[in-house]
Coordinates of C-alpha atoms and ligand atoms in Angstrom, one line a residue:
X69 CA 195.8 87.7 179.4
X70 CA 194.1 84.2 179.1
X71 CA 193.5 82.2 176.0
X72 CA 189.8 81.1 176.5
X73 CA 188.6 78.9 173.7
X74 CA 185.5 80.2 172.0
X75 CA 185.4 78.4 168.4
X76 CA 185.6 75.0 167.5
X77 CA 189.2 73.6 167.2
X78 CA 188.0 71.8 163.9
X79 CA 189.1 73.9 160.9
X80 CA 188.9 71.0 158.6
X81 CA 186.8 67.9 158.4
X82 CA 188.6 65.4 160.6
X83 CA 187.2 62.5 158.9
X84 CA 188.4 63.7 155.5
X85 CA 191.8 64.3 156.8
X86 CA 191.9 60.8 158.2
X87 CA 190.9 59.4 154.9
X88 CA 193.5 61.4 153.0
X89 CA 196.1 59.9 155.3
X90 CA 194.6 56.5 154.5
X91 CA 194.9 57.1 150.7
X92 CA 198.6 58.2 151.1
X93 CA 199.4 55.1 153.0
X94 CA 197.4 52.9 150.5
X95 CA 199.5 54.5 147.6
X96 CA 202.8 54.2 149.4
X97 CA 202.4 50.7 150.6
X98 CA 200.6 49.4 147.3
X99 CA 197.5 48.3 149.2
X100 CA 194.6 47.0 147.0
X101 CA 192.3 50.2 146.3
X102 CA 189.2 47.9 146.7
X103 CA 190.4 47.4 150.4
X104 CA 191.3 51.1 150.9
X105 CA 187.9 51.7 149.8
X106 CA 186.4 49.4 152.4
X107 CA 188.7 50.8 155.1
X108 CA 187.9 54.3 154.3
X109 CA 184.4 53.9 155.6
X110 CA 182.9 53.2 159.0
X111 CA 181.2 50.0 159.7
X112 CA 178.5 51.7 161.9
X113 CA 177.7 55.0 163.1
X114 CA 174.6 55.6 165.4
X115 CA 173.3 58.8 166.7
X116 CA 171.1 59.0 169.8
X117 CA 169.3 61.7 171.7
X118 CA 169.9 62.1 175.4
X119 CA 167.1 63.7 177.3
X120 CA 168.3 64.7 180.8
X121 CA 166.5 66.1 183.7
X122 CA 168.7 69.3 184.8
X123 CA 169.1 70.3 188.4
X124 CA 167.0 73.4 187.7
X125 CA 164.0 71.3 186.8
X126 CA 164.4 71.8 183.0
X127 CA 165.0 69.2 180.4
X128 CA 168.2 69.3 178.1
X129 CA 168.4 67.2 175.1
X130 CA 172.0 66.2 174.1
X131 CA 173.2 64.4 171.0
X132 CA 175.4 61.3 171.3
X133 CA 177.3 59.1 168.7
X134 CA 178.9 55.8 168.9
X135 CA 180.9 54.8 165.9
X136 CA 182.5 51.5 164.9
X137 CA 185.1 51.9 162.2
X138 CA 186.3 48.2 161.9
X139 CA 186.3 45.0 163.7
X140 CA 188.4 42.7 161.4
X141 CA 191.1 42.1 164.1
X142 CA 188.4 42.0 167.1
X143 CA 185.9 43.8 169.0
X144 CA 186.0 47.5 168.5
X145 CA 187.6 49.8 171.3
X146 CA 187.7 53.4 171.9
X147 CA 186.9 56.2 174.2
X148 CA 184.0 58.5 174.7
X149 CA 184.4 62.3 174.4
X150 CA 182.3 64.9 176.2
X151 CA 183.1 68.2 174.4
X152 CA 180.9 71.1 172.9
X153 CA 182.4 70.7 169.4
X154 CA 182.1 66.9 169.0
X155 CA 180.6 66.0 165.5
X156 CA 180.0 62.7 163.8
X157 CA 183.0 63.1 161.5
X158 CA 185.2 64.0 164.4
X159 CA 184.1 60.6 166.1
X160 CA 184.5 58.8 162.8
X161 CA 188.1 60.0 162.4
X162 CA 188.9 59.0 166.0
X163 CA 187.5 55.6 165.4
X164 CA 189.5 55.0 162.4
X165 CA 192.6 56.2 164.1
X166 CA 191.7 53.6 167.0
X167 CA 191.6 50.8 164.3
X168 CA 195.1 51.6 163.2
X169 CA 196.4 52.2 166.8
X170 CA 195.1 48.7 168.1
X171 CA 196.7 47.1 164.8
X172 CA 200.1 48.7 165.1
X173 CA 200.3 47.6 168.8
X174 CA 199.2 44.1 167.7
X175 CA 196.3 43.9 170.2
X176 CA 193.1 42.1 169.2
X177 CA 190.7 44.9 168.8
X178 CA 189.2 47.1 166.0
X179 CA 188.5 50.9 166.3
X180 CA 185.4 52.6 167.7
X181 CA 184.8 56.0 169.4
X182 CA 181.9 57.7 171.1
X183 CA 181.1 61.3 172.0
X184 CA 178.2 63.5 173.4
X185 CA 177.7 67.1 172.4
X186 CA 177.9 68.7 175.9
X187 CA 180.2 71.1 178.1
X188 CA 180.9 68.8 181.0
X189 CA 182.5 71.7 182.8
X190 CA 179.3 73.6 183.1
X191 CA 177.3 70.2 184.4
X192 CA 176.9 69.1 187.9
X193 CA 178.0 65.7 189.0
X194 CA 174.4 64.7 189.0
X195 CA 173.6 65.9 185.4
X196 CA 176.7 64.2 184.1
X197 CA 175.4 60.9 185.9
X198 CA 172.1 61.1 184.5
X199 CA 173.3 61.9 181.1
X200 CA 175.9 59.0 181.1
X201 CA 173.4 56.5 182.3
X202 CA 170.7 57.6 179.5
X203 CA 173.5 57.5 176.8
X204 CA 174.6 54.1 178.0
X205 CA 171.1 52.7 177.8
X206 CA 170.6 54.3 174.4
X207 CA 173.7 52.4 173.0
X208 CA 173.2 49.3 175.1
X209 CA 172.7 47.0 172.3
X210 CA 176.0 48.3 170.5
X211 CA 178.5 47.8 173.5
X212 CA 179.5 44.8 175.4
X213 CA 182.9 42.9 176.1
X214 CA 182.9 40.9 172.9
X215 CA 181.4 43.7 170.7
X216 CA 182.6 47.2 171.5
X217 CA 184.3 48.3 174.7
X218 CA 184.5 52.2 175.7
X219 CA 187.1 54.0 177.5
X220 CA 187.8 57.7 178.9
X221 CA 188.6 60.3 176.4
X222 CA 188.4 64.1 176.6
X223 CA 186.0 65.3 179.3
X224 CA 185.2 61.8 180.7
X225 CA 187.0 59.9 183.4
X226 CA 186.9 56.7 185.8
X227 CA 183.5 58.0 187.3
X228 CA 182.0 58.1 183.7
X229 CA 183.2 54.6 183.0
X230 CA 181.8 53.4 186.5
X231 CA 178.4 54.8 185.5
X232 CA 178.5 53.2 182.2
X233 CA 179.6 49.9 183.8
X234 CA 176.9 49.9 186.6
X235 CA 174.2 50.8 184.0
X236 CA 175.2 48.0 181.6
X237 CA 175.5 45.5 184.6
X238 CA 172.0 46.5 186.1
X239 CA 170.5 45.7 182.7
X240 CA 172.2 42.4 182.3
X241 CA 171.5 41.5 185.9
X242 CA 175.2 40.8 186.8
X243 CA 178.5 42.5 186.7
X244 CA 180.0 42.9 183.3
X245 CA 183.7 43.9 184.1
X246 CA 184.6 43.8 180.4
X247 CA 182.2 46.2 179.0
X248 CA 184.5 49.3 179.6
X249 CA 188.0 50.0 180.6
X250 CA 189.6 53.0 182.7
X251 CA 187.3 52.0 185.5
X252 CA 188.3 52.9 189.1
X253 CA 190.5 50.3 190.8
X254 CA 187.7 49.7 193.4
X255 CA 185.4 48.1 190.6
X256 CA 188.0 46.3 188.3
X257 CA 190.2 48.9 187.1
X258 CA 193.9 48.0 186.2
X259 CA 196.6 49.5 188.0
X260 CA 198.7 51.7 185.7
X261 CA 195.8 52.7 183.7
X262 CA 195.3 56.4 184.7
X263 CA 199.2 57.1 183.6
X264 CA 199.1 54.4 180.9
X265 CA 198.7 56.9 177.9
X266 CA 201.5 59.1 179.1
X267 CA 203.7 56.3 180.2
X268 CA 203.6 54.9 176.6
X269 CA 204.5 58.4 175.3
X270 CA 207.4 58.4 177.6
X271 CA 208.5 55.0 176.3
X272 CA 208.4 56.3 172.6
X273 CA 210.3 59.5 173.5
X274 CA 212.9 57.4 175.2
X275 CA 213.2 55.1 172.3
X276 CA 213.5 57.9 169.7
X277 CA 215.9 60.1 171.9
X278 CA 218.1 57.0 172.2
X279 CA 218.0 56.5 168.4
X280 CA 219.1 60.1 168.0
X281 CA 222.1 59.5 170.6
X282 CA 220.7 62.1 172.9
X283 CA 219.5 62.1 176.6
X284 CA 216.2 63.4 178.0
X285 CA 217.6 65.1 180.9
X286 CA 218.4 68.6 180.0
X287 CA 215.9 68.8 177.1
X288 CA 213.4 71.7 177.0
X289 CA 209.8 70.3 176.6
X290 CA 206.4 72.1 176.0
X291 CA 203.2 70.4 176.7
X292 CA 199.8 71.5 175.5
X293 CA 196.7 70.4 177.5
X294 CA 197.2 69.4 181.1
X295 CA 194.4 66.8 181.5
X296 CA 194.9 63.0 181.8
X297 CA 197.5 62.7 179.2
X298 CA 199.4 66.0 179.4
X299 CA 199.8 66.4 183.1
X300 CA 201.2 62.9 183.7
X301 CA 203.5 63.2 180.5
X302 CA 204.8 66.5 182.0
X303 CA 205.4 64.7 185.3
X304 CA 207.2 61.8 183.7
X305 CA 209.4 64.1 181.6
X306 CA 210.1 66.4 184.8
X307 CA 211.2 63.4 186.7
X308 CA 213.4 62.2 183.8
X309 CA 215.3 65.5 184.2
X310 CA 213.8 67.4 181.3
X311 CA 213.0 71.1 181.7
X312 CA 209.2 71.6 181.2
X313 CA 209.1 75.2 180.1
X314 CA 205.5 75.6 179.2
X315 CA 202.1 74.0 179.8
X316 CA 198.5 74.8 179.1
X317 CA 194.9 74.0 179.6
X318 CA 191.8 75.4 177.7
X319 CA 191.8 78.4 179.9
X320 CA 195.5 79.4 180.1
X321 CA 198.9 78.8 178.8
X322 CA 202.1 79.3 181.0
X323 CA 205.8 79.7 180.1
X324 CA 208.8 80.0 182.2
X325 CA 212.1 79.3 180.3
X326 CA 213.9 78.4 183.6
X327 CA 211.2 75.5 183.9
X328 CA 207.7 75.4 185.4
X329 CA 207.6 73.5 188.8
X330 CA 205.4 70.5 187.5
X331 CA 204.6 68.8 190.8
X332 CA 203.3 72.3 192.1
X333 CA 201.4 72.7 188.9
X334 CA 199.8 69.1 189.1
X335 CA 198.7 70.0 192.8
X336 CA 197.3 73.4 191.7
X337 CA 195.3 71.9 189.0
X338 CA 194.0 69.3 191.0
X339 CA 192.8 71.8 193.8
X340 CA 191.7 74.6 191.4
X341 CA 190.6 72.5 188.2
X342 CA 192.5 75.1 186.1
X343 CA 196.0 76.4 185.8
X344 CA 194.9 79.9 185.6
X345 CA 196.6 81.8 188.5
X346 CA 199.6 79.5 188.8
X347 CA 202.6 81.5 190.0
X348 CA 206.1 82.0 188.6
X349 CA 205.4 81.7 184.9
X350 CA 204.3 84.1 182.3
X351 CA 200.9 83.9 180.5
X352 CA 200.9 83.4 177.0
X353 CA 198.3 82.0 174.5
X354 CA 198.0 78.4 173.3
X355 CA 199.0 79.6 169.8
X356 CA 202.1 81.1 171.1
X357 CA 202.8 78.0 173.3
X358 CA 203.1 75.5 170.1
X359 CA 205.7 77.8 168.5
X360 CA 208.2 78.0 171.5
X361 CA 211.6 77.1 171.0
X362 CA 212.1 73.6 172.6
X363 CA 213.4 70.0 172.0
X364 CA 210.2 68.3 172.4
X365 CA 206.6 69.5 171.9
X366 CA 203.8 67.4 173.2
X367 CA 200.5 68.3 172.0
X368 CA 198.1 66.6 174.4
X369 CA 194.6 68.4 174.0
X370 CA 192.7 68.4 170.7
X371 CA 193.0 67.9 167.0
X372 CA 194.3 70.4 164.4
X373 CA 196.7 72.4 166.6
X374 CA 199.6 72.3 164.1
X375 CA 198.2 73.3 160.6
X376 CA 199.7 74.7 157.3
X377 CA 199.3 78.1 158.8
X378 CA 201.8 77.7 161.7
X379 CA 203.7 74.7 160.9
X380 CA 206.6 76.4 159.3
X381 CA 207.2 78.5 162.6
X382 CA 207.3 75.3 164.6
X383 CA 210.8 75.2 166.4
X384 CA 210.6 71.8 168.2
X385 CA 213.0 69.2 167.0
X386 CA 210.5 66.3 168.2
X387 CA 206.7 66.4 168.2
X388 CA 205.1 63.6 170.5
X389 CA 201.4 63.4 169.6
X390 CA 199.7 62.8 173.1
X391 CA 196.5 64.0 171.5
X392 CA 194.8 62.3 168.5
X393 CA 195.2 64.2 165.2
X394 CA 196.9 67.4 166.4
X395 CA 198.9 67.7 163.2
X396 CA 197.0 68.1 159.9
X397 CA 198.5 66.3 156.8
X398 CA 199.2 69.7 155.2
X399 CA 201.3 70.6 158.4
X400 CA 202.9 67.1 158.2
X401 CA 204.4 67.9 154.7
X402 CA 205.8 71.2 156.1
X403 CA 207.3 69.5 159.2
X404 CA 208.7 66.5 157.1
X405 CA 210.5 69.3 155.0
X406 CA 212.0 70.8 158.2
X407 CA 213.2 67.4 159.4
X408 CA 211.1 67.4 162.4
X409 CA 210.8 64.0 163.9
X410 CA 207.0 63.3 164.6
X411 CA 206.1 60.4 167.1
X412 CA 202.6 59.9 165.6
X413 CA 199.5 59.6 167.7
X414 CA 198.7 55.9 166.8
X415 CA 202.2 55.1 168.4
X416 CA 202.7 57.8 170.9
X417 CA 199.4 57.7 172.6
X418 CA 198.7 54.0 172.3
X419 CA 199.8 53.3 175.9
X420 CA 196.1 53.9 177.1
X421 CA 194.5 51.3 174.7
X422 CA 197.2 48.9 175.6
X423 CA 196.5 48.9 179.3
X424 CA 192.9 49.0 178.5
X425 CA 193.4 45.8 176.6
X426 CA 195.3 44.5 179.9
X427 CA 192.2 45.7 182.0
X428 CA 189.8 44.0 179.7
X429 CA 192.0 40.7 180.0
X430 CA 192.1 41.0 183.7
X431 CA 188.4 41.7 183.9
X432 CA 187.6 38.5 181.8
X433 CA 189.8 36.3 183.9
X434 CA 189.0 38.2 187.2
X435 CA 192.6 38.0 188.0
X436 CA 194.4 41.1 188.6
X437 CA 198.2 41.9 187.9
X438 CA 200.8 44.0 189.9
X439 CA 201.6 47.5 188.7
X440 CA 205.2 46.6 187.8
X441 CA 204.0 43.7 185.6
X442 CA 201.4 46.1 183.8
X443 CA 204.0 48.7 183.1
X444 CA 206.6 46.0 182.0
X445 CA 204.1 44.4 179.4
X446 CA 203.3 47.9 178.4
X447 CA 206.9 48.9 177.7
X448 CA 207.2 45.7 175.8
X449 CA 204.5 46.2 173.4
X450 CA 205.1 50.0 172.8
X451 CA 208.7 49.7 172.3
X452 CA 208.3 46.7 169.9
X453 CA 205.7 48.9 168.1
X454 CA 208.4 51.7 168.0
X455 CA 211.2 49.6 166.8
X456 CA 208.9 48.2 163.9
X457 CA 207.9 51.7 162.9
X458 CA 211.5 53.1 163.1
X459 CA 212.8 50.2 161.0
X460 CA 210.1 50.5 158.4
X461 CA 210.6 54.4 158.3
X462 CA 214.4 53.9 157.9
X463 CA 214.4 51.2 155.4
X464 CA 211.7 52.9 153.2
X465 CA 212.9 56.6 153.8
X466 CA 209.5 57.5 155.1
X467 CA 208.3 59.7 157.9
X468 CA 207.2 58.0 160.9
X469 CA 203.5 58.6 160.7
X470 CA 203.3 57.0 157.1
X471 CA 205.4 54.1 158.5
X472 CA 203.3 53.6 161.5
X473 CA 200.0 53.9 159.5
X474 CA 201.3 51.7 156.8
X475 CA 202.1 48.8 159.2
X476 CA 198.8 49.1 160.8
X477 CA 196.7 49.4 157.6
X478 CA 198.4 46.5 156.1
X479 CA 197.4 44.3 159.3
X480 CA 193.9 45.3 159.0
X481 CA 194.0 44.7 155.2
X482 CA 195.2 41.3 155.9
X483 CA 192.9 40.4 158.3
X484 CA 189.9 41.7 155.9
X485 CA 191.4 39.5 153.1
X486 CA 191.8 36.4 155.4
X487 CA 188.3 36.7 156.7
X488 CA 186.7 37.5 153.3
X489 CA 184.1 40.0 152.7
X490 CA 180.7 38.6 154.0
X491 CA 178.7 36.9 152.4
Ligands
NAD773 P1 191.4 65.4 179.2 O1 189.9 66.1 179.1 O2 191.8 64.8 180.6 O3 192.4 66.7 179.1 C1 192.3 67.5 177.9 C2 193.2 68.8 178.3 O4 193.2 69.6 177.3 C3 192.5 69.5 179.5 O5 193.6 70.0 180.3 C4 191.8 70.8 178.7 O6 191.8 72.0 179.5 C5 192.8 70.9 177.7 N1 192.3 71.6 176.5 C6 191.1 71.5 175.9 N2 191.0 72.5 174.8 C7 192.3 72.9 174.8 C8 192.9 74.0 173.8 N3 192.2 74.4 172.9 N4 194.1 74.4 174.2 C9 194.8 73.9 175.0 N5 194.4 73.0 176.0 C10 193.2 72.6 175.7 O7 191.6 64.6 178.0 P2 192.7 63.5 177.8 O8 192.2 62.2 178.1 O9 194.1 63.9 178.4 O10 192.9 63.5 176.1 C11 193.7 64.5 175.7 C12 194.0 63.9 174.0 O11 194.7 62.8 174.1 C13 192.8 63.7 173.2 O12 193.4 64.2 171.8 C14 192.5 62.3 173.4 O13 191.9 61.7 172.3 C15 194.0 61.8 173.5 N6 194.1 60.5 174.1 C16 193.7 60.2 175.4 C17 193.8 58.9 175.9 C18 193.3 58.6 177.2 O14 193.6 57.5 177.7 N7 192.8 59.5 177.9 C19 194.5 58.0 175.2 C20 195.0 58.3 174.0 C21 194.8 59.5 173.3

């Protein structure tokens, strides 16, 4: 039995959920309601239509979005998602979370996100390239190294970033390395960027497990989503001696209580582009996967996976949010009562934007760093943010999410007050 996804993953409006989180933080940290009202809106949201000549001679028109939530702390930064269920409110929520993530990490960016409503799995490489180049042209006045810097997200990768970089550069008449991050190494990418999000998650898990006086080795781990974030996180935890008992992608979920051979799964996915058919594991559903008995559950696919409907059945002791928004606020409340330790998205998956920041800096300087240097600097930034969040959570008796969002929102609020509201 395979668990093909046919309906949208968005059961609730994600932007409303993101605002609900913001309101909770505003009350808890006693932030001026006027500022919360400012931060509850996106600075700019544009919608474009993207006509594309398809391989069969027909023309398809796709809808694309680019949203900037906030630029108080620097140019806006955020990925571009290609997925059939993209909505403008999903992009707005993701943009808001990017603002908090960059502020929590202390990097000089605001938040943005982009998306195109399409199914990249059903498109040829040529169709994807033409769609990406036309989308870039439609948003060319919005993006740029000092303005707004896209990166990969669900359904996009280094090739997508290469096309955006090339289209932007062709229009400017010279190479503009800082316009996107997540570029391939041959054209100004950073060493360590591909694995950066998962490496950041690993650093958070290490820090959390150390605080609990436990060890990763021997822990049972479940990872949902086997794309950029999930596959490398599964590999890193496997290398640390954890037993990864279940993994999944959009087509299948696999379970083996004795442990899945992660290097074999990685090779299988690279060759077949799906986990379906991988041997030595029982096929389950993605719904069953998140409820498995384990020490660490890492949702690394899409939003709203753990909701008020299934939160009370979650058995994990730690949830590491590799994905953005996988736990809804209603589920948060249930998990808080159960004593589950949640490593929230803005902390747990921030490694990607931190190394994106390094890539942007390296591109501006045209001077590139060694991988050990990238990874060490990433560790410094993520572990500092973890410690600040842990300390705030402990001293104020708050869940890690509220502590992380609180620290971040306060920093953005302070920047907004310092700059003043224009005019
Ligand atoms: P990706 O496209 O590389 O991988 C997504 C994976 O999720 C794929 O394996 C896909 O098959 C699987 N998937 C999709 N729908 C699913 C479902 N309903 N059930 C189970 N699996 C499903 O995307 P990614 O870059 O790994 O991003 C995953 C998540 O991590 C997203 O929430 C994204 O916003 C977040 N994130 C990504 C980065 C990054 O640097 N790529 C950084 C921070 C956060």
